[in-house]
């Protein structure tokens, strides 16, 4: 009996070893399969959600007033809306581990003190019913609207890595097919803006590039020139825009961005050079040197005290030299 048990035990052990070996060799991939598995794992890591990388949009002090009117044969007025946001900012954690404000209010009580009655974002909109609710081709006509949008001065701290992250997040691999408005009057179209006006707004921008796409630059992408050097304290004015015959907020904001880009490229493109990190010290010092001549000359023509104007010009020049010297020294120390 003992010998029989020993033989059966040895037989079962050998079978289990053989089964384990067979299972082990069965799971061992071929070189081609290993390459495909590595590609799949890399794709999963790329598409996996990174919990420490995010954008945060914060709104506070939101005030909304909507006055709705009954339909009447004496008027076509539908509603009046007044939207006001007291504070607004966007933060990101892509460029650094700590949250960084990308855009927010530009605080400067000397250049543009804020009125407490104003909001950082203000939108006023008036909506009217169409003259004919149903068109001849059996579709619902758009409501007609007029709106005014206003921003207070904004401060922007933009990093190229954050822009790349946002572009990848909002860009879809699949091309969305344009969806026509549903037939049989089942969907209400967006309002048709006969007038959408924005007031001018100042932006103070700091931009930190990471790298230049050389291939895109060779292909003629002028935008890549911005990535050659950081931009420091560049002030851009978004001019007032008046758009007409735009359907929905999508077309409105697309038209606003296009108008602002055209205006910046035609009238404010030199600021990208004068506020670059390599040129800004010379620009600031030269501005102080000009004040040494311009301020006494203006004082002489206006009958003011020339000595006081010269003292002010020398102080401006000396202050700009000291500031730029300390600024360049700090940057060189951080790079060491």
mmCIF file of C-alpha atoms in Angstrom:
data_model
loop_
_atom_site.group_PDB
_atom_site.id
_atom_site.type_symbol
_atom_site.label_atom_id
_atom_site.label_comp_id
_atom_site.label_asym_id
_atom_site.label_seq_id
_atom_site.Cartn_x
_atom_site.Cartn_y
_atom_site.Cartn_z
ATOM 1 C CA UNK A 1 0.000 0.000 0.000
ATOM 2 C CA UNK A 2 2.817 2.388 0.882
ATOM 3 C CA UNK A 3 4.605 1.680 -2.376
ATOM 4 C CA UNK A 4 1.377 2.188 -4.294
ATOM 5 C CA UNK A 5 0.804 5.540 -2.634
ATOM 6 C CA UNK A 6 4.342 6.636 -3.413
ATOM 7 C CA UNK A 7 3.958 5.694 -7.082
ATOM 8 C CA UNK A 8 0.619 7.491 -7.376
ATOM 9 C CA UNK A 9 2.034 10.571 -5.633
ATOM 10 C CA UNK A 10 5.024 10.711 -7.977
ATOM 11 C CA UNK A 11 2.744 10.282 -10.995
ATOM 12 C CA UNK A 12 0.383 13.086 -9.918
ATOM 13 C CA UNK A 13 3.287 15.429 -9.161
ATOM 14 C CA UNK A 14 4.817 14.882 -12.576
ATOM 15 C CA UNK A 15 1.483 15.556 -14.242
ATOM 16 C CA UNK A 16 1.024 18.801 -12.306
ATOM 17 C CA UNK A 17 4.537 19.913 -13.240
ATOM 18 C CA UNK A 18 3.832 19.112 -16.859
ATOM 19 C CA UNK A 19 0.573 21.020 -16.780
ATOM 20 C CA UNK A 20 2.255 24.058 -15.215
ATOM 21 C CA UNK A 21 5.011 23.977 -17.801
ATOM 22 C CA UNK A 22 2.470 23.667 -20.585
ATOM 23 C CA UNK A 23 0.541 26.621 -19.165
ATOM 24 C CA UNK A 24 3.736 28.653 -18.810
ATOM 25 C CA UNK A 25 4.837 28.035 -22.384
ATOM 26 C CA UNK A 26 1.306 28.632 -23.601
ATOM 27 C CA UNK A 27 1.333 32.170 -22.119
ATOM 28 C CA UNK A 28 4.804 32.974 -23.463
ATOM 29 C CA UNK A 29 4.233 35.391 -26.413
ATOM 30 C CA UNK A 30 6.058 35.400 -29.716
ATOM 31 C CA UNK A 31 8.223 38.427 -30.638
ATOM 32 C CA UNK A 32 5.478 39.769 -32.911
ATOM 33 C CA UNK A 33 2.870 39.309 -30.200
ATOM 34 C CA UNK A 34 5.142 40.969 -27.641
ATOM 35 C CA UNK A 35 5.495 44.028 -29.880
ATOM 36 C CA UNK A 36 1.731 44.274 -30.322
ATOM 37 C CA UNK A 37 1.231 43.958 -26.553
ATOM 38 C CA UNK A 38 3.734 46.755 -25.887
ATOM 39 C CA UNK A 39 1.977 49.014 -28.392
ATOM 40 C CA UNK A 40 -1.395 48.267 -26.794
ATOM 41 C CA UNK A 41 -0.095 48.987 -23.287
ATOM 42 C CA UNK A 42 1.480 52.245 -24.456
ATOM 43 C CA UNK A 43 -1.849 53.234 -26.043
ATOM 44 C CA UNK A 44 -3.680 52.438 -22.800
ATOM 45 C CA UNK A 45 -1.215 54.544 -20.791
ATOM 46 C CA UNK A 46 -1.597 57.430 -23.230
ATOM 47 C CA UNK A 47 -5.385 57.343 -23.108
ATOM 48 C CA UNK A 48 -5.569 56.713 -19.371
ATOM 49 C CA UNK A 49 -6.864 59.564 -17.269
ATOM 50 C CA UNK A 50 -4.176 61.399 -15.319
ATOM 51 C CA UNK A 51 -5.771 62.403 -12.055
ATOM 52 C CA UNK A 52 -3.185 65.093 -11.300
ATOM 53 C CA UNK A 53 -3.624 66.927 -14.645
ATOM 54 C CA UNK A 54 -6.761 69.019 -14.975
ATOM 55 C CA UNK A 55 -8.279 72.387 -15.804
ATOM 56 C CA UNK A 56 -10.435 74.143 -13.236
ATOM 57 C CA UNK A 57 -13.034 76.773 -14.131
ATOM 58 C CA UNK A 58 -14.277 78.846 -11.200
ATOM 59 C CA UNK A 59 -17.217 81.286 -11.218
ATOM 60 C CA UNK A 60 -18.337 83.232 -8.188
ATOM 61 C CA UNK A 61 -20.859 85.981 -7.600
ATOM 62 C CA UNK A 62 -23.077 84.892 -10.488
ATOM 63 C CA UNK A 63 -26.123 87.143 -10.897
ATOM 64 C CA UNK A 64 -28.751 86.460 -13.531
ATOM 65 C CA UNK A 65 -31.931 88.355 -14.226
ATOM 66 C CA UNK A 66 -34.362 87.306 -16.937
ATOM 67 C CA UNK A 67 -37.548 89.229 -17.711
ATOM 68 C CA UNK A 68 -39.933 87.217 -19.902
ATOM 69 C CA UNK A 69 -42.846 88.783 -21.760
ATOM 70 C CA UNK A 70 -46.086 87.261 -22.941
ATOM 71 C CA UNK A 71 -46.677 87.041 -26.650
ATOM 72 C CA UNK A 72 -48.713 89.927 -27.938
ATOM 73 C CA UNK A 73 -49.774 91.355 -31.254
ATOM 74 C CA UNK A 74 -48.493 94.777 -30.177
ATOM 75 C CA UNK A 75 -44.827 93.752 -29.775
ATOM 76 C CA UNK A 76 -42.388 90.920 -30.559
ATOM 77 C CA UNK A 77 -40.324 91.189 -27.360
ATOM 78 C CA UNK A 78 -39.629 87.756 -25.820
ATOM 79 C CA UNK A 79 -37.122 88.305 -22.981
ATOM 80 C CA UNK A 80 -34.427 90.560 -21.541
ATOM 81 C CA UNK A 81 -31.424 88.954 -19.837
ATOM 82 C CA UNK A 82 -28.759 90.555 -17.658
ATOM 83 C CA UNK A 83 -25.849 88.265 -16.663
ATOM 84 C CA UNK A 84 -23.049 89.360 -14.360
ATOM 85 C CA UNK A 85 -20.101 87.336 -13.000
ATOM 86 C CA UNK A 86 -18.232 88.987 -10.132
ATOM 87 C CA UNK A 87 -15.112 86.787 -10.303
ATOM 88 C CA UNK A 88 -13.859 84.236 -12.785
ATOM 89 C CA UNK A 89 -10.621 82.322 -13.300
ATOM 90 C CA UNK A 90 -9.249 79.225 -15.016
ATOM 91 C CA UNK A 91 -6.469 77.193 -13.347
ATOM 92 C CA UNK A 92 -4.388 74.249 -14.582
ATOM 93 C CA UNK A 93 -1.917 71.682 -13.198
ATOM 94 C CA UNK A 94 -0.280 70.615 -16.461
ATOM 95 C CA UNK A 95 2.699 72.980 -16.432
ATOM 96 C CA UNK A 96 3.477 72.431 -12.728
ATOM 97 C CA UNK A 97 2.346 70.302 -9.805
ATOM 98 C CA UNK A 98 0.791 73.309 -8.077
ATOM 99 C CA UNK A 99 -2.340 74.880 -9.627
ATOM 100 C CA UNK A 100 -1.535 77.883 -11.812
ATOM 101 C CA UNK A 101 -4.044 80.520 -12.884
ATOM 102 C CA UNK A 102 -4.259 80.655 -16.653
ATOM 103 C CA UNK A 103 -6.653 83.570 -16.860
ATOM 104 C CA UNK A 104 -8.221 85.831 -14.257
ATOM 105 C CA UNK A 105 -8.771 89.449 -13.325
ATOM 106 C CA UNK A 106 -5.938 91.918 -13.804
ATOM 107 C CA UNK A 107 -5.757 93.900 -10.561
ATOM 108 C CA UNK A 108 -4.308 97.389 -10.973
ATOM 109 C CA UNK A 109 -5.986 100.202 -9.041
ATOM 110 C CA UNK A 110 -3.692 102.793 -10.611
ATOM 111 C CA UNK A 111 -4.265 102.068 -14.313
ATOM 112 C CA UNK A 112 -7.823 100.715 -14.220
ATOM 113 C CA UNK A 113 -9.575 100.844 -10.843
ATOM 114 C CA UNK A 114 -12.597 98.562 -10.690
ATOM 115 C CA UNK A 115 -16.103 99.848 -10.167
ATOM 116 C CA UNK A 116 -17.808 97.714 -7.512
ATOM 117 C CA UNK A 117 -21.014 97.759 -9.561
ATOM 118 C CA UNK A 118 -19.318 96.043 -12.474
ATOM 119 C CA UNK A 119 -18.709 92.341 -12.939
ATOM 120 C CA UNK A 120 -15.683 90.695 -14.465
ATOM 121 C CA UNK A 121 -17.996 89.385 -17.223
ATOM 122 C CA UNK A 122 -21.184 91.211 -18.179
ATOM 123 C CA UNK A 123 -23.686 90.148 -20.825
ATOM 124 C CA UNK A 124 -26.914 91.869 -21.758
ATOM 125 C CA UNK A 125 -29.216 90.242 -24.274
ATOM 126 C CA UNK A 126 -32.618 91.087 -25.733
ATOM 127 C CA UNK A 127 -34.592 88.391 -27.567
ATOM 128 C CA UNK A 128 -37.559 88.932 -29.900
ATOM 129 C CA UNK A 129 -39.971 86.544 -31.538
ATOM 130 C CA UNK A 130 -39.692 86.143 -35.317
ATOM 131 C CA UNK A 131 -42.269 87.734 -37.526
ATOM 132 C CA UNK A 132 -43.283 84.306 -38.841
ATOM 133 C CA UNK A 133 -42.815 81.359 -36.490
ATOM 134 C CA UNK A 134 -42.919 78.676 -39.200
ATOM 135 C CA UNK A 135 -41.074 79.270 -42.446
ATOM 136 C CA UNK A 136 -42.249 78.302 -45.902
ATOM 137 C CA UNK A 137 -40.120 75.126 -45.929
ATOM 138 C CA UNK A 138 -41.836 73.844 -42.761
ATOM 139 C CA UNK A 139 -39.065 74.823 -40.289
ATOM 140 C CA UNK A 140 -39.107 76.776 -37.059
ATOM 141 C CA UNK A 141 -37.712 80.267 -37.538
ATOM 142 C CA UNK A 142 -34.942 81.517 -35.268
ATOM 143 C CA UNK A 143 -35.628 83.970 -32.491
ATOM 144 C CA UNK A 144 -33.981 87.316 -33.166
ATOM 145 C CA UNK A 145 -31.535 88.703 -30.607
ATOM 146 C CA UNK A 146 -29.171 91.570 -29.838
ATOM 147 C CA UNK A 147 -26.428 91.341 -27.200
ATOM 148 C CA UNK A 148 -23.595 93.338 -25.621
ATOM 149 C CA UNK A 149 -20.613 91.591 -23.971
ATOM 150 C CA UNK A 150 -18.024 93.283 -21.779
ATOM 151 C CA UNK A 151 -14.912 92.046 -19.945
ATOM 152 C CA UNK A 152 -12.815 93.789 -17.334
ATOM 153 C CA UNK A 153 -9.012 93.769 -17.867
ATOM 154 C CA UNK A 154 -7.718 90.192 -17.743
ATOM 155 C CA UNK A 155 -4.389 88.644 -16.696
ATOM 156 C CA UNK A 156 -3.129 85.578 -18.577
ATOM 157 C CA UNK A 157 -0.299 83.194 -17.621
ATOM 158 C CA UNK A 158 -0.130 80.725 -20.492
ATOM 159 C CA UNK A 159 2.132 77.695 -20.839
ATOM 160 C CA UNK A 160 2.630 75.815 -24.102
ATOM 161 C CA UNK A 161 2.135 72.454 -22.348
ATOM 162 C CA UNK A 162 -1.286 73.569 -21.107
ATOM 163 C CA UNK A 163 -2.278 74.660 -24.619
ATOM 164 C CA UNK A 164 -1.161 71.318 -26.037
ATOM 165 C CA UNK A 165 -3.126 69.454 -23.356
ATOM 166 C CA UNK A 166 -6.308 71.453 -24.013
ATOM 167 C CA UNK A 167 -5.965 70.992 -27.772
ATOM 168 C CA UNK A 168 -5.612 67.219 -27.396
ATOM 169 C CA UNK A 169 -8.557 67.095 -24.969
ATOM 170 C CA UNK A 170 -10.989 68.975 -27.188
ATOM 171 C CA UNK A 171 -9.807 67.513 -30.505
ATOM 172 C CA UNK A 172 -11.734 64.432 -31.575
ATOM 173 C CA UNK A 173 -10.269 61.763 -33.849
ATOM 174 C CA UNK A 174 -13.650 61.175 -35.457
ATOM 175 C CA UNK A 175 -15.016 63.840 -37.729
ATOM 176 C CA UNK A 176 -18.435 64.890 -36.513
ATOM 177 C CA UNK A 177 -21.030 64.955 -39.254
ATOM 178 C CA UNK A 178 -23.025 68.178 -39.443
ATOM 179 C CA UNK A 179 -26.424 67.538 -37.941
ATOM 180 C CA UNK A 180 -29.258 69.207 -39.827
ATOM 181 C CA UNK A 181 -32.117 70.666 -37.908
ATOM 182 C CA UNK A 182 -34.680 67.962 -37.338
ATOM 183 C CA UNK A 183 -37.731 67.953 -39.554
ATOM 184 C CA UNK A 184 -41.337 67.997 -38.377
ATOM 185 C CA UNK A 185 -40.631 70.926 -36.024
ATOM 186 C CA UNK A 186 -39.046 68.867 -33.214
ATOM 187 C CA UNK A 187 -36.075 71.134 -32.406
ATOM 188 C CA UNK A 188 -35.874 74.839 -31.680
ATOM 189 C CA UNK A 189 -32.941 76.532 -33.475
ATOM 190 C CA UNK A 190 -30.549 78.884 -31.645
ATOM 191 C CA UNK A 191 -31.166 82.629 -31.716
ATOM 192 C CA UNK A 192 -30.146 84.665 -34.727
ATOM 193 C CA UNK A 193 -28.035 87.606 -33.567
ATOM 194 C CA UNK A 194 -28.709 90.703 -35.657
ATOM 195 C CA UNK A 195 -26.143 92.514 -33.522
ATOM 196 C CA UNK A 196 -23.533 91.214 -31.081
ATOM 197 C CA UNK A 197 -21.221 93.896 -29.739
ATOM 198 C CA UNK A 198 -18.215 93.646 -27.449
ATOM 199 C CA UNK A 199 -16.400 96.498 -25.743
ATOM 200 C CA UNK A 200 -12.627 96.749 -25.832
ATOM 201 C CA UNK A 201 -10.676 94.790 -23.228
ATOM 202 C CA UNK A 202 -7.033 94.770 -22.118
ATOM 203 C CA UNK A 203 -5.030 91.576 -21.675
ATOM 204 C CA UNK A 204 -1.703 91.281 -19.888
ATOM 205 C CA UNK A 205 -0.048 88.092 -21.114
ATOM 206 C CA UNK A 206 2.927 86.025 -19.974
ATOM 207 C CA UNK A 207 3.700 83.078 -22.250
ATOM 208 C CA UNK A 208 6.151 80.257 -21.496
ATOM 209 C CA UNK A 209 7.074 78.064 -24.508
ATOM 210 C CA UNK A 210 8.485 74.562 -24.193
ATOM 211 C CA UNK A 211 9.825 73.776 -27.655
ATOM 212 C CA UNK A 212 9.577 74.856 -31.280
ATOM 213 C CA UNK A 213 8.084 72.565 -33.899
ATOM 214 C CA UNK A 214 10.831 72.856 -36.519
ATOM 215 C CA UNK A 215 8.918 70.877 -39.132
ATOM 216 C CA UNK A 216 5.872 73.120 -38.843
ATOM 217 C CA UNK A 217 8.135 76.176 -39.010
ATOM 218 C CA UNK A 218 9.709 74.867 -42.223
ATOM 219 C CA UNK A 219 6.229 74.317 -43.649
ATOM 220 C CA UNK A 220 5.454 78.002 -43.145
ATOM 221 C CA UNK A 221 3.669 78.041 -39.777
ATOM 222 C CA UNK A 222 4.439 81.572 -38.565
ATOM 223 C CA UNK A 223 2.762 80.845 -35.220
ATOM 224 C CA UNK A 224 5.784 78.767 -34.214
ATOM 225 C CA UNK A 225 7.855 81.962 -34.059
ATOM 226 C CA UNK A 226 6.077 82.749 -30.775
ATOM 227 C CA UNK A 227 7.685 79.651 -29.260
ATOM 228 C CA UNK A 228 11.212 80.953 -29.828
ATOM 229 C CA UNK A 229 11.280 83.061 -26.671
ATOM 230 C CA UNK A 230 9.048 83.643 -23.607
ATOM 231 C CA UNK A 231 6.794 86.692 -23.544
ATOM 232 C CA UNK A 232 6.827 88.899 -20.442
ATOM 233 C CA UNK A 233 4.047 91.330 -19.442
ATOM 234 C CA UNK A 234 2.740 91.861 -22.974
ATOM 235 C CA UNK A 235 -0.335 94.113 -22.970
ATOM 236 C CA UNK A 236 -2.766 93.452 -25.807
ATOM 237 C CA UNK A 237 -5.975 95.385 -26.442
ATOM 238 C CA UNK A 238 -8.926 93.388 -27.739
ATOM 239 C CA UNK A 239 -10.750 95.981 -29.792
ATOM 240 C CA UNK A 240 -14.510 96.359 -29.788
ATOM 241 C CA UNK A 241 -16.264 94.143 -32.338
ATOM 242 C CA UNK A 242 -19.736 94.384 -33.858
ATOM 243 C CA UNK A 243 -21.014 91.206 -35.485
ATOM 244 C CA UNK A 244 -24.261 90.772 -37.357
ATOM 245 C CA UNK A 245 -26.282 87.858 -38.756
ATOM 246 C CA UNK A 246 -24.699 85.133 -36.604
ATOM 247 C CA UNK A 247 -26.654 82.032 -35.646
ATOM 248 C CA UNK A 248 -26.001 80.778 -32.132
ATOM 249 C CA UNK A 249 -23.199 81.469 -29.677
ATOM 250 C CA UNK A 250 -20.837 79.112 -31.523
ATOM 251 C CA UNK A 251 -20.704 81.323 -34.616
ATOM 252 C CA UNK A 252 -20.551 84.433 -32.441
ATOM 253 C CA UNK A 253 -17.490 83.395 -30.442
ATOM 254 C CA UNK A 254 -15.787 82.046 -33.562
ATOM 255 C CA UNK A 255 -16.320 85.407 -35.242
ATOM 256 C CA UNK A 256 -15.021 87.276 -32.180
ATOM 257 C CA UNK A 257 -11.805 85.249 -32.038
ATOM 258 C CA UNK A 258 -11.236 85.682 -35.787
ATOM 259 C CA UNK A 259 -11.746 89.458 -35.549
ATOM 260 C CA UNK A 260 -9.384 89.781 -32.587
ATOM 261 C CA UNK A 261 -6.680 87.705 -34.272
ATOM 262 C CA UNK A 262 -6.883 89.804 -37.442
ATOM 263 C CA UNK A 263 -6.635 93.022 -35.442
ATOM 264 C CA UNK A 264 -3.661 91.770 -33.384
ATOM 265 C CA UNK A 265 -1.813 90.604 -36.494
ATOM 266 C CA UNK A 266 -2.374 93.918 -38.281
ATOM 267 C CA UNK A 267 -1.816 96.451 -35.471
ATOM 268 C CA UNK A 268 -0.122 94.797 -32.462
ATOM 269 C CA UNK A 269 2.237 92.223 -33.923
ATOM 270 C CA UNK A 270 5.304 94.245 -32.890
ATOM 271 C CA UNK A 271 4.495 93.601 -29.218
ATOM 272 C CA UNK A 272 5.474 89.945 -29.625
ATOM 273 C CA UNK A 273 9.002 91.137 -30.445
ATOM 274 C CA UNK A 274 9.356 93.985 -27.950
ATOM 275 C CA UNK A 275 8.018 91.858 -25.062
ATOM 276 C CA UNK A 276 10.053 88.745 -25.799
ATOM 277 C CA UNK A 277 12.459 87.698 -23.073
ATOM 278 C CA UNK A 278 15.537 88.485 -25.201
ATOM 279 C CA UNK A 279 14.469 91.992 -26.303
ATOM 280 C CA UNK A 280 12.406 93.271 -23.384
ATOM 281 C CA UNK A 281 15.360 94.527 -21.259
ATOM 282 C CA UNK A 282 16.585 96.725 -24.134
ATOM 283 C CA UNK A 283 13.028 97.942 -24.802
ATOM 284 C CA UNK A 284 12.454 98.885 -21.169
ATOM 285 C CA UNK A 285 15.812 100.664 -20.851
ATOM 286 C CA UNK A 286 15.334 102.529 -24.129
ATOM 287 C CA UNK A 287 11.902 103.692 -22.955
ATOM 288 C CA UNK A 288 13.488 105.104 -19.817
ATOM 289 C CA UNK A 289 16.162 106.823 -21.899
ATOM 290 C CA UNK A 290 13.488 108.420 -24.103
ATOM 291 C CA UNK A 291 11.744 109.771 -20.994
ATOM 292 C CA UNK A 292 14.952 111.625 -20.083
ATOM 293 C CA UNK A 293 14.531 113.678 -23.273
ATOM 294 C CA UNK A 294 10.774 113.765 -23.821
ATOM 295 C CA UNK A 295 9.713 114.809 -20.315
ATOM 296 C CA UNK A 296 11.970 117.946 -20.149
ATOM 297 C CA UNK A 297 10.971 118.884 -23.708
ATOM 298 C CA UNK A 298 7.271 118.678 -22.878
ATOM 299 C CA UNK A 299 7.852 120.640 -19.678
ATOM 300 C CA UNK A 300 9.671 123.361 -21.640
ATOM 301 C CA UNK A 301 6.839 123.644 -24.188
ATOM 302 C CA UNK A 302 4.131 123.692 -21.512
ATOM 303 C CA UNK A 303 5.908 126.171 -19.262
ATOM 304 C CA UNK A 304 6.437 123.684 -16.432
ATOM 305 C CA UNK A 305 9.538 123.212 -14.316
ATOM 306 C CA UNK A 306 12.244 121.660 -16.496
ATOM 307 C CA UNK A 307 14.434 120.624 -13.569
ATOM 308 C CA UNK A 308 11.626 118.600 -12.004
ATOM 309 C CA UNK A 309 10.888 116.913 -15.346
ATOM 310 C CA UNK A 310 14.579 116.048 -15.811
ATOM 311 C CA UNK A 311 14.672 114.576 -12.327
ATOM 312 C CA UNK A 312 11.612 112.461 -13.105
ATOM 313 C CA UNK A 313 13.106 111.250 -16.418
ATOM 314 C CA UNK A 314 16.426 110.321 -14.758
ATOM 315 C CA UNK A 315 14.518 108.460 -12.034
ATOM 316 C CA UNK A 316 12.536 106.505 -14.643
ATOM 317 C CA UNK A 317 15.698 105.588 -16.552
ATOM 318 C CA UNK A 318 17.577 104.557 -13.403
ATOM 319 C CA UNK A 319 14.634 102.499 -12.149
ATOM 320 C CA UNK A 320 14.286 100.630 -15.448
ATOM 321 C CA UNK A 321 18.026 99.847 -15.514
ATOM 322 C CA UNK A 322 17.986 98.521 -11.936
ATOM 323 C CA UNK A 323 14.809 96.495 -12.498
ATOM 324 C CA UNK A 324 16.025 94.853 -15.698
ATOM 325 C CA UNK A 325 19.431 94.115 -14.152
ATOM 326 C CA UNK A 326 17.820 92.340 -11.212
ATOM 327 C CA UNK A 327 15.382 90.547 -13.498
ATOM 328 C CA UNK A 328 18.097 89.199 -15.816
ATOM 329 C CA UNK A 329 20.264 88.214 -12.844
ATOM 330 C CA UNK A 330 17.381 86.256 -11.304
ATOM 331 C CA UNK A 331 16.742 84.417 -14.567
ATOM 332 C CA UNK A 332 20.413 83.516 -14.966
ATOM 333 C CA UNK A 333 20.528 82.300 -11.365
ATOM 334 C CA UNK A 334 17.483 80.068 -11.885
ATOM 335 C CA UNK A 335 19.061 78.557 -15.026
ATOM 336 C CA UNK A 336 22.355 77.778 -13.232
#
